[in-house]
Short mmCIF file of C-alpha atoms and ligand atoms in Angstrom, two decimals:
data_model
loop_
_atom_site.label_atom_id
_atom_site.label_comp_id
_atom_site.label_asym_id
_atom_site.label_seq_id
_atom_site.Cartn_x
_atom_site.Cartn_y
_atom_site.Cartn_z
CA MET A 221 -18.30 14.95 3.20
CA ARG A 222 -17.72 14.73 -0.54
CA SER A 223 -15.58 17.61 -1.70
CA GLY A 224 -16.50 16.99 -5.31
CA LYS A 225 -12.83 16.57 -6.13
CA ASP A 226 -12.61 12.93 -5.30
CA LEU A 227 -11.46 10.18 -7.55
CA GLU A 228 -14.26 7.73 -8.11
CA LEU A 229 -14.40 4.33 -9.77
CA VAL A 230 -17.78 3.25 -11.10
CA THR A 231 -18.23 -0.46 -11.95
CA LEU A 232 -14.71 -0.31 -13.39
CA THR A 233 -13.88 -3.45 -15.33
CA LYS A 234 -10.91 -4.77 -17.29
CA ARG A 235 -10.98 -7.90 -19.39
CA TYR A 236 -8.04 -9.44 -21.22
CA GLY A 237 -9.69 -11.99 -23.50
CA THR A 238 -11.44 -14.34 -21.11
CA THR A 239 -9.46 -13.13 -18.04
CA VAL A 240 -11.32 -10.62 -15.90
CA ALA A 241 -8.47 -8.66 -14.29
CA VAL A 242 -10.74 -6.08 -12.59
CA ASP A 243 -14.38 -6.97 -12.00
CA ARG A 244 -16.90 -4.12 -11.64
CA ILE A 245 -15.23 -2.29 -8.78
CA ASN A 246 -16.81 0.76 -7.16
CA TYR A 247 -14.88 3.10 -4.92
CA VAL A 248 -14.61 6.75 -3.86
CA PHE A 249 -11.11 7.80 -2.82
CA GLU A 250 -11.28 10.58 -0.29
CA ASN A 251 -9.57 13.73 -1.50
CA GLY A 252 -6.14 14.32 0.03
CA SER A 253 -5.75 10.87 1.53
CA TYR A 254 -2.95 8.34 1.33
CA VAL A 255 -4.56 5.19 -0.03
CA CYS A 256 -2.86 1.81 -0.41
CA LEU A 257 -4.22 -0.72 -2.87
CA LEU A 258 -3.16 -3.96 -1.23
CA GLY A 259 -3.43 -7.57 -2.31
CA PRO A 260 -1.57 -10.63 -3.54
CA SER A 261 0.11 -10.81 -6.92
CA GLY A 262 -2.36 -11.05 -9.80
CA CYS A 263 -5.40 -9.65 -7.93
CA GLY A 264 -5.78 -6.67 -10.26
CA LYS A 265 -4.04 -3.82 -8.41
CA SER A 266 -1.71 -2.67 -11.20
CA THR A 267 -4.40 -2.98 -13.83
CA THR A 268 -6.64 -0.73 -11.72
CA LEU A 269 -3.84 1.80 -11.33
CA ARG A 270 -2.93 1.72 -15.02
CA MET A 271 -6.55 2.30 -16.00
CA ILE A 272 -6.71 5.34 -13.69
CA ALA A 273 -3.45 6.64 -15.19
CA GLY A 274 -4.70 6.11 -18.74
CA HIS A 275 -1.99 3.58 -19.62
CA GLU A 276 -4.58 0.84 -20.01
CA SER A 277 -7.99 1.07 -21.67
CA VAL A 278 -11.20 0.53 -19.69
CA SER A 279 -13.36 -2.44 -20.76
CA ASP A 280 -16.45 -1.24 -18.87
CA GLY A 281 -17.44 1.31 -16.26
CA SER A 282 -15.79 4.66 -15.67
CA ILE A 283 -13.27 6.74 -13.74
CA LEU A 284 -14.40 10.13 -12.45
CA LEU A 285 -12.27 12.97 -11.14
CA ASP A 286 -13.95 16.16 -9.97
CA GLY A 287 -17.16 14.55 -11.17
CA PHE A 288 -15.86 14.41 -14.77
CA ASP A 289 -15.44 11.18 -16.66
CA ILE A 290 -11.72 10.93 -17.42
CA SER A 291 -11.84 7.29 -18.59
CA HIS A 292 -11.03 8.10 -22.19
CA LEU A 293 -8.69 11.08 -21.82
CA PRO A 294 -4.98 10.78 -22.63
CA PRO A 295 -2.74 10.35 -19.53
CA ALA A 296 -1.42 13.94 -19.54
CA LYS A 297 -4.94 15.41 -19.55
CA ARG A 298 -6.38 13.53 -16.58
CA GLY A 299 -5.05 15.38 -13.56
CA THR A 300 -3.20 12.24 -12.52
CA ALA A 301 0.51 11.41 -12.66
CA MET A 302 2.22 8.09 -12.32
CA MET A 303 5.50 7.13 -10.73
CA PHE A 304 6.87 3.89 -12.11
CA GLN A 305 8.72 1.09 -10.38
CA ASN A 306 11.79 1.43 -12.60
CA TYR A 307 11.87 5.27 -12.45
CA ALA A 308 12.45 5.49 -16.25
CA LEU A 309 14.67 8.60 -16.10
CA PHE A 310 16.25 9.91 -19.30
CA PRO A 311 19.95 8.98 -19.02
CA HIS A 312 21.23 11.89 -21.14
CA LEU A 313 19.33 14.60 -19.24
CA ASN A 314 20.48 15.99 -15.92
CA VAL A 315 18.24 15.82 -12.86
CA ARG A 316 16.68 19.27 -13.33
CA ASP A 317 15.91 18.65 -17.00
CA ASN A 318 14.44 15.24 -16.20
CA VAL A 319 12.08 16.85 -13.72
CA ALA A 320 11.23 19.68 -16.14
CA PHE A 321 10.73 17.37 -19.13
CA SER A 322 6.93 17.24 -19.20
CA LEU A 323 6.79 21.05 -18.90
CA ARG A 324 9.10 21.35 -21.91
CA MET A 325 6.70 19.13 -23.86
CA LYS A 326 3.91 21.53 -22.90
CA GLY A 327 5.89 24.43 -24.36
CA ILE A 328 6.54 26.17 -21.05
CA ASP A 329 9.58 28.47 -21.32
CA ARG A 330 12.92 27.61 -19.77
CA PRO A 331 13.01 29.98 -16.75
CA GLU A 332 9.51 28.98 -15.71
CA ARG A 333 10.07 25.24 -16.05
CA HIS A 334 13.38 25.45 -14.21
CA LYS A 335 11.69 27.33 -11.40
CA ALA A 336 9.01 24.64 -11.14
CA ALA A 337 11.62 21.86 -11.29
CA ASN A 338 13.71 23.52 -8.58
CA GLU A 339 10.68 23.74 -6.31
CA MET A 340 10.03 20.02 -6.74
CA LEU A 341 13.71 19.15 -6.17
CA ASP A 342 13.55 21.17 -2.99
CA LEU A 343 10.46 19.22 -1.90
CA VAL A 344 12.23 15.87 -2.36
CA HIS A 345 15.51 17.20 -0.90
CA MET A 346 17.48 16.80 -4.13
CA THR A 347 18.46 20.43 -4.84
CA ALA A 348 22.17 19.68 -4.46
CA PHE A 349 22.00 17.06 -7.22
CA ALA A 350 20.21 19.14 -9.87
CA ASP A 351 23.12 19.12 -12.35
CA ARG A 352 23.97 15.43 -12.12
CA LEU A 353 23.04 12.74 -14.60
CA PRO A 354 20.85 9.83 -13.41
CA ALA A 355 23.82 7.40 -13.63
CA GLN A 356 25.58 9.50 -10.97
CA LEU A 357 22.80 8.89 -8.43
CA SER A 358 21.99 6.05 -6.02
CA GLY A 359 18.75 4.08 -6.41
CA GLY A 360 17.08 6.05 -3.63
CA GLN A 361 18.11 9.35 -5.20
CA GLN A 362 16.84 8.31 -8.64
CA GLN A 363 13.59 7.46 -6.99
CA ARG A 364 13.27 10.95 -5.54
CA VAL A 365 13.91 12.43 -8.98
CA ALA A 366 11.19 10.22 -10.45
CA LEU A 367 8.85 11.44 -7.73
CA ALA A 368 9.71 15.10 -8.43
CA ARG A 369 9.16 14.50 -12.14
CA ALA A 370 5.70 13.06 -11.53
CA LEU A 371 4.75 15.88 -9.16
CA VAL A 372 5.92 18.76 -11.37
CA THR A 373 2.69 18.53 -13.39
CA LYS A 374 0.75 19.35 -10.18
CA PRO A 375 -1.49 16.29 -10.36
CA ARG A 376 -4.64 15.90 -8.25
CA VAL A 377 -3.78 12.27 -7.76
CA LEU A 378 -0.35 10.67 -7.71
CA LEU A 379 -0.31 7.02 -8.70
CA LEU A 380 2.55 4.88 -7.41
CA ASP A 381 3.06 1.30 -8.59
CA GLU A 382 5.11 -0.67 -6.05
CA PRO A 383 7.38 2.38 -5.65
CA LEU A 384 9.58 0.85 -2.94
CA SER A 385 10.10 -2.62 -4.34
CA ALA A 386 13.48 -1.89 -5.98
CA LEU A 387 14.99 -0.55 -2.74
CA ASP A 388 16.81 -2.50 -0.05
CA PRO A 389 14.90 -2.97 3.24
CA PHE A 390 16.69 -0.15 5.08
CA LEU A 391 16.14 2.39 2.31
CA ARG A 392 12.57 1.23 1.83
CA ILE A 393 11.66 2.31 5.35
CA LYS A 394 13.42 5.65 4.91
CA VAL A 395 11.81 6.40 1.56
CA ARG A 396 8.35 5.39 2.71
CA ALA A 397 8.58 7.99 5.51
CA GLU A 398 9.54 10.54 2.84
CA LEU A 399 6.53 9.59 0.70
CA LYS A 400 4.24 10.13 3.65
CA ARG A 401 5.82 13.50 4.47
CA ILE A 402 5.50 14.69 0.88
CA GLN A 403 1.88 13.55 0.64
CA ARG A 404 1.07 15.49 3.82
CA GLU A 405 2.89 18.58 2.61
CA LEU A 406 1.12 18.60 -0.77
CA GLY A 407 -2.26 17.48 0.54
CA ILE A 408 -3.07 15.60 -2.68
CA THR A 409 -4.30 12.02 -2.98
CA PHE A 410 -1.61 9.35 -3.22
CA LEU A 411 -2.75 5.99 -4.54
CA HIS A 412 -0.01 3.46 -3.85
CA VAL A 413 -0.05 -0.16 -5.03
CA THR A 414 1.70 -2.69 -2.81
CA HIS A 415 1.56 -6.37 -1.92
CA GLY A 416 3.14 -5.70 1.49
CA GLN A 417 0.76 -5.35 4.42
CA ASP A 418 3.46 -3.71 6.59
CA GLU A 419 3.97 -1.07 3.94
CA ALA A 420 0.23 -0.44 3.68
CA LEU A 421 -0.20 -0.19 7.45
CA ALA A 422 2.76 2.19 7.76
CA LEU A 423 1.56 4.55 5.04
CA ALA A 424 -2.14 4.43 4.46
CA ASP A 425 -4.95 6.49 5.85
CA GLU A 426 -7.10 4.08 3.96
CA ILE A 427 -6.44 0.53 2.78
CA VAL A 428 -8.27 -1.09 -0.13
CA VAL A 429 -7.71 -4.85 -0.04
CA MET A 430 -8.18 -6.55 -3.41
CA ASN A 431 -8.52 -10.26 -4.11
CA ASN A 432 -9.51 -12.02 -7.35
CA ALA A 433 -10.28 -8.82 -9.25
CA VAL A 434 -12.64 -7.36 -6.62
CA ILE A 435 -12.37 -5.17 -3.52
CA GLU A 436 -12.54 -7.56 -0.59
CA GLN A 437 -12.53 -4.88 2.12
CA ALA A 438 -11.71 -1.19 2.39
CA GLY A 439 -11.50 1.35 5.16
CA PRO A 440 -9.17 3.12 7.57
CA ALA A 441 -5.94 1.14 8.12
CA ARG A 442 -6.75 0.42 11.77
CA SER A 443 -10.23 -0.83 11.06
CA VAL A 444 -9.07 -3.16 8.28
CA TRP A 445 -6.42 -4.58 10.57
CA ASN A 446 -8.57 -4.81 13.69
CA THR A 447 -11.75 -6.07 12.09
CA PRO A 448 -10.99 -8.12 9.01
CA ARG A 449 -14.29 -8.99 7.37
CA THR A 450 -13.27 -12.28 5.75
CA GLU A 451 -10.83 -15.11 6.32
CA PHE A 452 -8.82 -13.91 3.34
CA VAL A 453 -8.32 -10.44 4.84
CA ALA A 454 -7.53 -11.82 8.30
CA ARG A 455 -4.85 -14.11 6.89
CA PHE A 456 -3.49 -11.59 4.42
CA MET A 457 -3.14 -8.78 6.96
CA GLY A 458 -1.37 -11.17 9.33
CA GLY A 459 -1.20 -11.10 13.11
CA HIS A 460 -4.53 -12.93 13.36
CA ASN A 461 -5.62 -16.49 14.00
CA VAL A 462 -8.53 -17.88 12.03
CA ILE A 463 -10.16 -20.59 14.09
CA SER A 464 -13.47 -22.44 14.23
CA LEU A 465 -15.54 -21.78 17.34
CA ASN A 466 -19.01 -23.31 17.65
CA GLY A 467 -19.08 -24.08 13.95
CA ALA A 468 -18.22 -20.53 12.86
CA LYS A 469 -14.93 -19.13 11.66
CA VAL A 470 -13.63 -16.33 13.85
CA ALA A 471 -10.60 -14.06 13.85
CA LEU A 472 -8.54 -13.62 16.98
CA ARG A 473 -5.51 -11.37 17.20
CA ALA A 474 -2.35 -13.30 18.03
CA ASP A 475 -1.40 -10.72 20.67
CA GLU A 476 -4.72 -11.29 22.47
CA VAL A 477 -3.92 -14.94 23.17
CA THR A 478 -2.57 -15.45 26.69
CA LEU A 479 -1.03 -18.45 28.45
CA GLY A 480 -2.38 -19.43 31.85
CA GLU A 481 -3.71 -22.07 34.21
CA ALA A 482 -7.07 -22.34 32.53
CA GLY A 483 -8.16 -22.32 28.91
CA LEU A 484 -8.00 -24.37 25.76
CA LEU A 485 -5.49 -27.21 25.94
CA ALA A 486 -2.83 -27.22 23.21
CA THR A 487 0.63 -28.55 22.45
CA VAL A 488 3.44 -26.17 21.53
CA THR A 489 4.73 -26.76 18.00
CA SER A 490 7.20 -23.90 17.57
CA VAL A 491 8.75 -21.03 19.47
CA GLU A 492 10.33 -18.07 17.70
CA TYR A 493 12.02 -15.19 19.50
CA GLN A 494 11.13 -11.91 17.77
CA GLY A 495 12.59 -9.32 20.12
CA ALA A 496 9.65 -7.57 21.77
CA HIS A 497 7.52 -10.69 21.42
CA VAL A 498 7.87 -14.42 21.30
CA ALA A 499 5.81 -16.05 18.56
CA MET A 500 4.57 -19.34 19.96
CA THR A 501 2.58 -21.67 17.75
CA SER A 502 0.57 -24.51 19.23
CA MET A 503 -1.91 -27.15 18.09
CA THR A 504 -5.21 -27.62 19.92
CA ASP A 505 -6.73 -31.06 20.48
CA ALA A 506 -9.22 -30.21 17.74
CA GLY A 507 -6.28 -29.81 15.33
CA GLU A 508 -6.37 -26.02 15.07
CA GLU A 509 -3.14 -24.09 14.90
CA VAL A 510 -3.04 -21.04 17.18
CA LEU A 511 -0.37 -18.35 17.14
CA ALA A 512 0.26 -16.43 20.35
CA LEU A 513 2.44 -13.31 20.39
CA VAL A 514 3.60 -13.19 24.00
CA PRO A 515 5.52 -10.19 25.37
CA GLU A 516 9.06 -11.49 25.75
CA GLU A 517 9.49 -10.74 29.45
CA GLN A 518 6.26 -12.54 30.26
CA PHE A 519 7.19 -15.54 28.09
CA PHE A 520 10.56 -16.04 29.74
CA GLN A 521 9.05 -16.07 33.24
CA THR A 522 7.74 -19.55 32.34
CA PRO A 523 9.39 -20.45 29.04
CA LYS A 524 7.75 -23.10 26.85
CA ASN A 525 9.30 -25.53 24.41
CA PRO A 526 7.92 -27.55 21.49
CA GLY A 527 6.02 -30.55 22.91
CA ASP A 528 4.94 -28.74 26.11
CA ALA A 529 1.26 -28.64 27.00
CA VAL A 530 -0.15 -25.14 27.40
CA ARG A 531 -3.51 -23.56 28.13
CA LEU A 532 -4.60 -20.78 25.77
CA ALA A 533 -7.05 -18.11 26.84
CA TRP A 534 -8.49 -14.90 25.42
CA ASP A 535 -11.15 -12.37 26.13
CA GLU A 536 -14.36 -13.52 24.40
CA GLY A 537 -15.12 -9.92 23.47
CA ARG A 538 -11.99 -9.78 21.31
CA VAL A 539 -13.07 -12.58 19.02
CA HIS A 540 -15.01 -11.61 15.95
CA ARG A 541 -16.91 -13.66 13.49
CA LEU A 542 -15.85 -13.76 9.84
CA GLN A 543 -18.12 -13.75 6.83
CA ALA A 544 -17.95 -16.85 4.70
P1 LIG B 101 -1.45 -7.26 -9.55
O1 LIG B 101 -1.01 -5.88 -9.87
O2 LIG B 101 -2.43 -7.31 -8.42
O3 LIG B 101 -0.31 -8.21 -9.34
P2 LIG B 101 -2.38 -7.30 -12.28
O4 LIG B 101 -3.31 -6.15 -12.32
O5 LIG B 101 -1.01 -7.09 -12.83
O6 LIG B 101 -2.28 -7.84 -10.79
O7 LIG B 101 -3.02 -8.52 -13.04
C1 LIG B 101 -4.37 -8.95 -12.82
C2 LIG B 101 -4.70 -10.10 -13.77
O8 LIG B 101 -4.70 -9.65 -15.11
C3 LIG B 101 -3.72 -11.25 -13.72
O9 LIG B 101 -4.44 -12.45 -13.88
C4 LIG B 101 -2.82 -10.99 -14.90
O10 LIG B 101 -2.25 -12.19 -15.37
C5 LIG B 101 -3.77 -10.39 -15.89
N1 LIG B 101 -3.10 -9.44 -16.81
C6 LIG B 101 -2.47 -8.29 -16.45
N2 LIG B 101 -1.99 -7.65 -17.54
C7 LIG B 101 -2.34 -8.40 -18.61
C8 LIG B 101 -2.15 -8.28 -20.04
N3 LIG B 101 -1.51 -7.22 -20.57
N4 LIG B 101 -2.64 -9.25 -20.80
C9 LIG B 101 -3.32 -10.30 -20.29
N5 LIG B 101 -3.53 -10.49 -18.97
C10 LIG B 101 -3.05 -9.56 -18.14
#
């Protein structure tokens, strides 16, 4: 059901000279959802986000919010807010004043803007740091302040451009759980750009996969992962084999491949222990590489080594055909 408050892109296009960075994309973002814009470097994700934020002009098409065309409004008037990769906090302002900054620009008086800033600091669990300067905070803490600062304007849509990329892997996982919690608590749309499929799967209600300036596939995270439409999506999401069967390309999940007495003959090329699974790669006689993710206990009942002959099997119903 359309709530009428959705963000909608209509044949949205961005050209830089002869480069088409975003090519006539159409999409309706469901209100209150966590959406990840996922794709390889250069596919047009950031340009799309920057156009929605108003930091980049639109070459063609439009951006609608609440049914209104916001394509040509200044950033502060759109109902969107953006959180940047490098946080961009003011070094001479303390945490509370950083968060309250945009309210000060709007002429909101001090008690009211401090109240709003304190609420946001509470939301991101940074109340105890309100009087510190940014230089006295860790990277993760600065990031929370940047988030509070974006949210203080009460946006309909929060735009996040690779928000976790500056964090170390441990912190990244912690902060991404925080982002999800905050999105749920606020119930607003988060639109998060990432090139990491793990990050998108962990966070998104909905994944929009971009490639070469267009949307290649979009839908609920599980459906994009389970039923990639094209070879590009199957390979980019990972965990799938793309093989030719009867002249057609098909996708087959690596954890659906089993080793047994019967099946397709192949030679093991590599074995990698991954904890819960063993990733075993083998080459079929037809020259196709097949990855099998075998539960570790099962693998070590009859361990295989590179050079061993194996038989690969899978349930025919789990194979699905890819569009060219
Ligand atoms: P992504 O965020 O997916 O990595 P971008 O949206 O940054 O991709 O870039 C999409 C395409 O547009 C790329 O080919 C990039 O080189 C080009 N591009 C982005 N910004 C500019 C710019 N300011 N001037 C010219 N080309 C640009």
